[in-house]
CSV table of C-alpha atoms and ligand atoms in Angstrom, one decimal:
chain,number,residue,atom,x,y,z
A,24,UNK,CA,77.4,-40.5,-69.6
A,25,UNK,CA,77.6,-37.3,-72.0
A,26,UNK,CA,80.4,-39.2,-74.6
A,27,UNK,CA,77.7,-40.9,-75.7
A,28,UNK,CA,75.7,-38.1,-76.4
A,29,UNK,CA,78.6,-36.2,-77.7
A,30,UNK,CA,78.4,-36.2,-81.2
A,31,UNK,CA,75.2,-37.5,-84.3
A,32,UNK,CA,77.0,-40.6,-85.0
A,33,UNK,CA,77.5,-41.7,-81.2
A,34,UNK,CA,73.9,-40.9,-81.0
A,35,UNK,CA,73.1,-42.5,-83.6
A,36,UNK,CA,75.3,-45.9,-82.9
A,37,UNK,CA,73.6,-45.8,-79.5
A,38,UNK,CA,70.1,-45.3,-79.9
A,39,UNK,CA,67.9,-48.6,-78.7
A,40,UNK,CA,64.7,-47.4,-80.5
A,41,UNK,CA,63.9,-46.0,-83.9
A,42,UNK,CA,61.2,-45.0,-86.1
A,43,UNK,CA,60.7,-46.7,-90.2
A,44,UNK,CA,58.0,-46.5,-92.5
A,45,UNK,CA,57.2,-50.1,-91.4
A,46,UNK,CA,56.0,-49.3,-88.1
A,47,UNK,CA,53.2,-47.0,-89.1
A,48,UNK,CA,49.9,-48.3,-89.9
A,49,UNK,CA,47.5,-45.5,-91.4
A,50,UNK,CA,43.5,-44.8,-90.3
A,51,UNK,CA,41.8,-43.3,-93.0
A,52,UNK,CA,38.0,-41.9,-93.4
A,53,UNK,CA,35.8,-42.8,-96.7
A,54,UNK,CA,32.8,-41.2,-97.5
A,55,UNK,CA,29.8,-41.6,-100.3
A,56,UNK,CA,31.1,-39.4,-103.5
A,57,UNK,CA,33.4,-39.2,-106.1
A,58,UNK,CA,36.3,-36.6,-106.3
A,59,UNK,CA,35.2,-35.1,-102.7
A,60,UNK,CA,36.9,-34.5,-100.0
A,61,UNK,CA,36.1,-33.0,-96.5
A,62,UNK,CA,38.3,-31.6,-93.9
A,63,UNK,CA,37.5,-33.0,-90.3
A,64,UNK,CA,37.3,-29.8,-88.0
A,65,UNK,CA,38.7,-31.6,-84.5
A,66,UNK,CA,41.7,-33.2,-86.9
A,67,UNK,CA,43.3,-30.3,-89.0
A,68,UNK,CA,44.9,-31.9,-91.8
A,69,UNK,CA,42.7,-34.8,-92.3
A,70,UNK,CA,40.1,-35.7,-94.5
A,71,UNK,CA,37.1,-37.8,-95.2
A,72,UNK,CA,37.9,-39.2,-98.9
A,73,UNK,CA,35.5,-40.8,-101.4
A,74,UNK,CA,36.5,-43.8,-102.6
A,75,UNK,CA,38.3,-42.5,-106.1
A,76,UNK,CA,40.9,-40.4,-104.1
A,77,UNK,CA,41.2,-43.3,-101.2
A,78,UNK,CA,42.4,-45.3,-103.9
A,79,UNK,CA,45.1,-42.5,-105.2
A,80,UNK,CA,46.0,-42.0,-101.2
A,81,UNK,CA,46.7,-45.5,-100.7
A,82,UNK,CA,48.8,-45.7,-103.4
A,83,UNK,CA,50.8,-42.6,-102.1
A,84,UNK,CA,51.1,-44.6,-99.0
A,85,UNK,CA,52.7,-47.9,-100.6
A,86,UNK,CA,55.1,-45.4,-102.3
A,87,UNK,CA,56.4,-44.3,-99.1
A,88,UNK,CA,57.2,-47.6,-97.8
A,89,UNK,CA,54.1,-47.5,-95.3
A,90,UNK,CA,53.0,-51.1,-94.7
A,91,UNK,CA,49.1,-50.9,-94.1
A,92,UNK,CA,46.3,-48.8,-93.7
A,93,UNK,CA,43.0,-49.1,-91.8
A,94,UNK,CA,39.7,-47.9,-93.7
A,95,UNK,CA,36.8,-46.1,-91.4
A,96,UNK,CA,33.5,-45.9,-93.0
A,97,UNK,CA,31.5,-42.6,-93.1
A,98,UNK,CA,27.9,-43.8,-92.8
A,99,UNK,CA,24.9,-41.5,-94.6
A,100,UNK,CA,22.3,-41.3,-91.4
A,101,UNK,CA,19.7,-42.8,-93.6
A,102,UNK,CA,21.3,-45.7,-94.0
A,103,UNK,CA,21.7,-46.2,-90.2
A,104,UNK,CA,19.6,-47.9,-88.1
A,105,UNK,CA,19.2,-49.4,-84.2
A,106,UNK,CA,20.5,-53.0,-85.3
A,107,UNK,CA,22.9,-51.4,-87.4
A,108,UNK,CA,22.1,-53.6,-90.4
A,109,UNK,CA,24.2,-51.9,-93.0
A,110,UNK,CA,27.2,-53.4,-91.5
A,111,UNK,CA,26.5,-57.0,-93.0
A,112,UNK,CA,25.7,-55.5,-96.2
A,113,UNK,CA,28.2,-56.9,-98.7
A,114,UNK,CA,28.0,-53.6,-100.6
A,115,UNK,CA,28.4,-51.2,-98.1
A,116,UNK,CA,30.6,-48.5,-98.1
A,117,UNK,CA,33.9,-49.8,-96.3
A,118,UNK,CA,33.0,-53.2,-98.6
A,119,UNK,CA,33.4,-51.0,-101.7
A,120,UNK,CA,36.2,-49.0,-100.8
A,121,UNK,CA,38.3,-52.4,-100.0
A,122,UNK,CA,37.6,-53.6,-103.2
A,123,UNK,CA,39.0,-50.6,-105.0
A,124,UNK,CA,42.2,-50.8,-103.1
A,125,UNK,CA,42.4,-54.3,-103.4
A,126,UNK,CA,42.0,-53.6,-107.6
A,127,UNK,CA,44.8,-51.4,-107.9
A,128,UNK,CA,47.3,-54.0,-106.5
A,129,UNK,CA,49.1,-52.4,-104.2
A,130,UNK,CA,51.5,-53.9,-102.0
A,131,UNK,CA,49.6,-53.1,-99.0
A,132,UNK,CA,47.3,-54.3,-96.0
A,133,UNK,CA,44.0,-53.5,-95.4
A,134,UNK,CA,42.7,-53.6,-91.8
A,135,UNK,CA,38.7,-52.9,-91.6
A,136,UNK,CA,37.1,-52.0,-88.3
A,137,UNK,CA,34.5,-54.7,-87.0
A,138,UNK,CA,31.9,-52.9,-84.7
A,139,UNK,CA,28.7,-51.7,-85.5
A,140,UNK,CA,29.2,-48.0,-84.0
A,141,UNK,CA,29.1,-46.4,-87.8
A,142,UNK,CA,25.8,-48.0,-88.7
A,143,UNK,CA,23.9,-47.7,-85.6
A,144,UNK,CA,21.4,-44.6,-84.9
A,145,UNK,CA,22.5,-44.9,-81.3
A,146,UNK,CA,25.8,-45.1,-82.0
A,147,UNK,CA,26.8,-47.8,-79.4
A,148,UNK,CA,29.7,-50.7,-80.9
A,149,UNK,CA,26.6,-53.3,-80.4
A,150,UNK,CA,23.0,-54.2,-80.5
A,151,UNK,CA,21.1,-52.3,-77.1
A,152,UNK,CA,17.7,-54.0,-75.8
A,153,UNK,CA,16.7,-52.1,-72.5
A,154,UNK,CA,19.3,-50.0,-71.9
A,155,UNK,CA,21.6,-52.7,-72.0
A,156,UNK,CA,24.4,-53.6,-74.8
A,157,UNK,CA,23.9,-57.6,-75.4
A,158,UNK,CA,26.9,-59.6,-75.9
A,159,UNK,CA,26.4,-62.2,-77.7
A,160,UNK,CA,23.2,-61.1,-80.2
A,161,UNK,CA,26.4,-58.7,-81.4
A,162,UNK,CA,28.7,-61.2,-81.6
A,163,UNK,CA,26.2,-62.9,-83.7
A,164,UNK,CA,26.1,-59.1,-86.1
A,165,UNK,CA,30.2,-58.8,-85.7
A,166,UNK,CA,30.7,-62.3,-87.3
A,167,UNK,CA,28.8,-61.6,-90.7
A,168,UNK,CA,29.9,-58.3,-90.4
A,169,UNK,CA,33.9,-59.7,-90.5
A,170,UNK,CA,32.4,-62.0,-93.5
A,171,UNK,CA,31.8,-59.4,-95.7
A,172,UNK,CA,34.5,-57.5,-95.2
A,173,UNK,CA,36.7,-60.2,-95.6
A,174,UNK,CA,35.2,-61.7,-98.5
A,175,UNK,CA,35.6,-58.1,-100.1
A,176,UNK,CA,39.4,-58.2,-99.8
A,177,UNK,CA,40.0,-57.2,-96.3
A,178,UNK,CA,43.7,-58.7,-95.0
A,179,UNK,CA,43.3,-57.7,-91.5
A,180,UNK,CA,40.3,-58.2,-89.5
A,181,UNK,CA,40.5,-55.7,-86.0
A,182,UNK,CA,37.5,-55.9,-84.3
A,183,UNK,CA,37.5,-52.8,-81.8
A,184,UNK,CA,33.7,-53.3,-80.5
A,185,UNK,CA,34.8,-54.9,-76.9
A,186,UNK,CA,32.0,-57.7,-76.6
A,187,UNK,CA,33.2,-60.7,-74.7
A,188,UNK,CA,33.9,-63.8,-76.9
A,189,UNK,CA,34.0,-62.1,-80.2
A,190,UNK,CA,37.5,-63.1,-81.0
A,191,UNK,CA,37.2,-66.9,-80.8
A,192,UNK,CA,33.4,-66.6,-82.4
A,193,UNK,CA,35.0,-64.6,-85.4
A,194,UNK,CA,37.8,-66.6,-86.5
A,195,UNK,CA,35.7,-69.4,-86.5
A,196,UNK,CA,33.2,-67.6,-88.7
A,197,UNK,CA,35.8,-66.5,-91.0
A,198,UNK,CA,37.6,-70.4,-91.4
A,199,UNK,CA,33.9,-72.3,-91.7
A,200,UNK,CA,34.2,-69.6,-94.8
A,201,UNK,CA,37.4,-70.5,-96.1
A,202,UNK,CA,38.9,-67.0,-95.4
A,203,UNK,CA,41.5,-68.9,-92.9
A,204,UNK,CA,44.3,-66.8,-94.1
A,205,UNK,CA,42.5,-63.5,-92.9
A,206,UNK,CA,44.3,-62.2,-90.1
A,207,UNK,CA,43.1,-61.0,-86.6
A,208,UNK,CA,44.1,-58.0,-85.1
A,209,UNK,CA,41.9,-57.9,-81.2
A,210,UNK,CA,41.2,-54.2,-79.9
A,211,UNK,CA,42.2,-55.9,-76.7
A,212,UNK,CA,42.5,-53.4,-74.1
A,213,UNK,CA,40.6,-50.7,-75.5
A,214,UNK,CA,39.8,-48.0,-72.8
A,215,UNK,CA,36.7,-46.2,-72.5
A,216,UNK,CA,38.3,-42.9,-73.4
A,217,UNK,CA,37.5,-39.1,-73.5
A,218,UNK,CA,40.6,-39.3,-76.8
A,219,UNK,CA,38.1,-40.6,-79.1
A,220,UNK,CA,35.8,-37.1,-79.7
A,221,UNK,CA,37.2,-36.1,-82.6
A,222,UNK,CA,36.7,-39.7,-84.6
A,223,UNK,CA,33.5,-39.8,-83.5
A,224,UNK,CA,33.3,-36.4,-85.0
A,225,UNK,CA,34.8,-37.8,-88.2
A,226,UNK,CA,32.7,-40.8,-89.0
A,227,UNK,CA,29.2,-39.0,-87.5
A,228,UNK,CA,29.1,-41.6,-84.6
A,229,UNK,CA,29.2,-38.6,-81.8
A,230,UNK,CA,25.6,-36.9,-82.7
A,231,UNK,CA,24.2,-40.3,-82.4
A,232,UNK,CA,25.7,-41.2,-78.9
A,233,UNK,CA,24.9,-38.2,-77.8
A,234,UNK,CA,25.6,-38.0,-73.6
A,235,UNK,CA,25.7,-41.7,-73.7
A,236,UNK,CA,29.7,-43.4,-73.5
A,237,UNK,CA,30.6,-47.1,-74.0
A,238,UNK,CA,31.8,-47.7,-70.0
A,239,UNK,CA,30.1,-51.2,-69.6
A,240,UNK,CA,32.5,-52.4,-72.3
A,241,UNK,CA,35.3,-50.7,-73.1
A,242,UNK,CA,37.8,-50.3,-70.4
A,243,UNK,CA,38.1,-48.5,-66.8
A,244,UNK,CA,41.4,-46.2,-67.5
A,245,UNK,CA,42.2,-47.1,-63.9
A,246,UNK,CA,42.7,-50.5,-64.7
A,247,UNK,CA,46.2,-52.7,-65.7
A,248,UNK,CA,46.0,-56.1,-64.4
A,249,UNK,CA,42.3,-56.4,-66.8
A,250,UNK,CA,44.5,-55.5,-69.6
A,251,UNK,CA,46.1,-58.2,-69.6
A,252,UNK,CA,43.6,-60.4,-69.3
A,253,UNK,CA,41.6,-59.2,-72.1
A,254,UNK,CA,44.5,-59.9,-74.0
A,255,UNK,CA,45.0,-63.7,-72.8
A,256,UNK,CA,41.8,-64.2,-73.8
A,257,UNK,CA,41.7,-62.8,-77.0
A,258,UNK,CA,45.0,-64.6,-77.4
A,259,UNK,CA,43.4,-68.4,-76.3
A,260,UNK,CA,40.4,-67.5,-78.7
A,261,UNK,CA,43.2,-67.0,-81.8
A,262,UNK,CA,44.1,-63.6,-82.2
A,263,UNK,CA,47.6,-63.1,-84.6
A,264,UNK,CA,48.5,-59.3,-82.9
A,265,UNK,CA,46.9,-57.6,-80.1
A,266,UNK,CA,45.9,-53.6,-79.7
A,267,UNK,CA,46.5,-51.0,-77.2
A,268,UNK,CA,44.2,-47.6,-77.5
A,269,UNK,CA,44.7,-44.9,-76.9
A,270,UNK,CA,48.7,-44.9,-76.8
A,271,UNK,CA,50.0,-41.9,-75.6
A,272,UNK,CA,48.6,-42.0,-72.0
A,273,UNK,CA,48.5,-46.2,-71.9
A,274,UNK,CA,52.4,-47.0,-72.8
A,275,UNK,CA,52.5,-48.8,-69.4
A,276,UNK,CA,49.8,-50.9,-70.9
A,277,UNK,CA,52.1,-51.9,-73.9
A,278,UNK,CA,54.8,-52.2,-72.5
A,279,UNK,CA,53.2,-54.6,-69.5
A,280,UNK,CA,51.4,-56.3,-73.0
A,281,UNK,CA,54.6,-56.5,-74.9
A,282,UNK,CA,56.2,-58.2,-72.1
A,283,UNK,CA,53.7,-60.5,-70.7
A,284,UNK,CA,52.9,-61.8,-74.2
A,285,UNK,CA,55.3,-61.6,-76.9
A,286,UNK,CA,53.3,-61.0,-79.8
A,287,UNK,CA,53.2,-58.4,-82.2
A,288,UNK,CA,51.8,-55.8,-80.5
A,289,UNK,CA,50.2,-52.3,-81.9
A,290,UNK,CA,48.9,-49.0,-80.1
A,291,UNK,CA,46.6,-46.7,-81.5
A,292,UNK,CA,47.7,-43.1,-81.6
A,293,UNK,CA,44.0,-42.0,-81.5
A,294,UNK,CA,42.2,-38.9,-82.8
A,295,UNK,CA,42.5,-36.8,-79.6
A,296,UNK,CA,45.9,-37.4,-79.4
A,297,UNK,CA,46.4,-36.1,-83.0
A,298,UNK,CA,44.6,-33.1,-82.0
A,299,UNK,CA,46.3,-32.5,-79.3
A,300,UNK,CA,49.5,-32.4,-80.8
A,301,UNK,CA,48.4,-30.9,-84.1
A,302,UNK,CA,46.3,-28.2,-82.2
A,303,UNK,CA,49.5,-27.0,-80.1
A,304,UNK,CA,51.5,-27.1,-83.2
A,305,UNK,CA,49.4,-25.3,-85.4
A,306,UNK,CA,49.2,-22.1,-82.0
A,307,UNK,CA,53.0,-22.4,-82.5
A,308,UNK,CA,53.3,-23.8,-79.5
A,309,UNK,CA,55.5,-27.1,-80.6
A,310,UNK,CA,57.4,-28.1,-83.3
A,311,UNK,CA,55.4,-30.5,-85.6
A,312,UNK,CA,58.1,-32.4,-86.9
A,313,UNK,CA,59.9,-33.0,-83.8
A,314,UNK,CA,57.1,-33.4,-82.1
A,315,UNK,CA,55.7,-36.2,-83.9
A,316,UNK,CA,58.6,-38.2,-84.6
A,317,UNK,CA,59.3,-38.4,-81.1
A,318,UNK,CA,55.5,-39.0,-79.8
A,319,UNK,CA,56.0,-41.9,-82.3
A,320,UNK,CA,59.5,-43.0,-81.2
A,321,UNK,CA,58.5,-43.1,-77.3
A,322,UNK,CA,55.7,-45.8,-78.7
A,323,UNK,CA,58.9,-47.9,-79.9
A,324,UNK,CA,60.5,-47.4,-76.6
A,325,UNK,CA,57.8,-48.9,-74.6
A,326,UNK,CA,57.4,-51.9,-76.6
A,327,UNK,CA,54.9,-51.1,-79.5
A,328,UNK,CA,55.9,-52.9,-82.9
A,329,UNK,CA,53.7,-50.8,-84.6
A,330,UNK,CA,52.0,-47.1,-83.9
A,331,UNK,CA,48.1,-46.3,-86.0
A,332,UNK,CA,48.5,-42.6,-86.3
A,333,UNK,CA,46.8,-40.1,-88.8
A,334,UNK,CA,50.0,-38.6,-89.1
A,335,UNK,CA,51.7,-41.8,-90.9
A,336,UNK,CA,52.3,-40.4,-94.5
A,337,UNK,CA,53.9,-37.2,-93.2
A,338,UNK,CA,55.9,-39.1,-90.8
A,339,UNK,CA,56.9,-41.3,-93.3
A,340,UNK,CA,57.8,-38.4,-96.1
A,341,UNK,CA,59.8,-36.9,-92.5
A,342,UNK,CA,61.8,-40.2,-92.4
A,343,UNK,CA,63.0,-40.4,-96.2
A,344,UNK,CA,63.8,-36.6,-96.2
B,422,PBG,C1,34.7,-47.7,-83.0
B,422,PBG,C2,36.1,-47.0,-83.0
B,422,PBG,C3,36.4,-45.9,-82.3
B,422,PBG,C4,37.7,-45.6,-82.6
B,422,PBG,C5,38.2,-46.6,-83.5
B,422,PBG,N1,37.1,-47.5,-83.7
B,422,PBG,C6,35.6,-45.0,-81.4
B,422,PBG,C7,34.9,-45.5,-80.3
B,422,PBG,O1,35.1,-46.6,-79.8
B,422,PBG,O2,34.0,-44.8,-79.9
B,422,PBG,C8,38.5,-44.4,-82.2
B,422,PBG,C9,39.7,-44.0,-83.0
B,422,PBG,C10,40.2,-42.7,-82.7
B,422,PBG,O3,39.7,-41.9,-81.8
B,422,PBG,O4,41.1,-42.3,-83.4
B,422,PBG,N2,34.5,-48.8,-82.4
């Protein structure tokens, strides 16, 4: 077994996975301003950008060969409220950040979030009446929320919010709207995770949840076999590629996705997991660069065409150094 190992070119030659700037998509924060920036505590390294220097870091991402970049709204707390109303607002924030990037012309995709989480005081994905998160009043809120963002330039639709039936209700939305050429990317098994703190720290969602979590619609992390049927039915209701989040600890989930379906299929590298990894790097306790590249490269391995990680322009200067 070791010839194969012996030498950089055997390695090389015999290597079934790799990491390229095409397989990282990049999650980034904008906020109300103009030349400010502010460093999120739980992520070290990344910041929440107003829309001037978003515009200047997406075109440092098209430089380095990255292939699209997902755009999270930092919502001022006035503006929220408990139907989360600002989200259909054709001139909200994400709205005007995608026009920007779309006016610069760069050769890039834009995926925008579609859940009401950043505009709600409570800071549940959906509209709550009793306690209770109802499903298809959201559904109703998602749709012109996709509407807007789409008819502000948005390529990639990815709606991460969970409610049942929002899939097949959204793309019809966005084709009785002539945006048929808008593509869907489902958060289809999306897990109801303890990895998302330090984004909800990031976009101001965390305060407003509180002690509340989103269990009675995202995912049990015990559960496989309801992966896969989330994604079957996001696929029957006309979803193009199909979401796994967190990655790290759910590459069984890819891979079993990967496998059972056969379409493009992405994980989501999510904000614990970054500070995780960034936090023991930065005690000295791992090696950044090695570490990264191969958290992303195991993602390959299990089946993932494509990894979301806040790390994707540093990966991707790593790769063409
Ligand atoms: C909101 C949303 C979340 C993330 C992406 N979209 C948080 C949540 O569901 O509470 C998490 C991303 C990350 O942790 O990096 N619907």
């Amino acid at each position: 077994m070791r010839r194969n190992r012996r030498t950089e070119w055997a390695r090389r030659l015999t290597r079934e996975s790799n990491v390229m700037p095409d397989d990282l998509i990049w999650p980034l924060f904008v906020q109300e301003g103009k030349g400010t920036r502010t460093p999120v505590p739980s992520m070290p390294g990344v910041e929440r950008l107003s829309i001037d220097l978003l515009v200047k870091a997406v075109g440092e991402a098209t430089a380095l060969g990255i292939p699209a970049i997902a755009v999270f709204p930092v919502t001022p707390q006035e503006l929220k409220t408990p139907n989360g109303r600002e989200a259909t607002n054709p001139d909200n924030l994400v709205c005007r950040a995608v026009r920007a990037i779309k006016e610069a012309n760069d050769d890039i995709g834009v995926i925008c979030d579609v859940a009401l989480d950043p505009y709600t005081t409570h800071g549940q994905d959906g509209i709550v009446r009793d306690g209770e998160i109802l499903n298809d009043e959201t559904v109703g809120v998602l749709c012109k929320q996709a509407i807007v963002q789409a008819h502000a330039g948005c390529d990639v639709i990815a709606p991460s919010d969970m409610m049942d039936g929002r899939i097949g209700a959204i793309r019809k939305a966005l084709d009785s709207e002539a945006l048929e050429q808008v593509n869907l990317l489902a958060y289809s098994a999306k897990y109801a995770s303890a990895f998302y703190g330090p984004f909800r720290d990031a976009v101001g969602s965390a305060q407003s949840l509180g002690t509340a979590d989103k269990r009675t619609y995202q995912m049990d992390p015990g559960n496989t076999d309801e992966a896969l049927r989330e994604v079957a039915l996001d696929v029957a209701e006309g979803a193009d590629m199909v979401m796994v989040k967190p990655g790290m600890p759910y590459l069984d989930i890819v891979r079993r996705v990967k496998e059972s379906f056969g379409l493009p299929t992405f994980a989501y590298q999510v904000s614990g997991e970054y500070a995780m990894l960034r936090g023991a790097c930065d005690q000295g306790w791992l090696d950044w660069e090695r570490a990264i590249l191969e958290s992303i490269l195991c993602f390959k391995r299990a089946g993932a065409d494509g990894v979301l990680t806040y790390a994707a322009p540093e990966i991707a200067k790593l790769l063409s150094a």
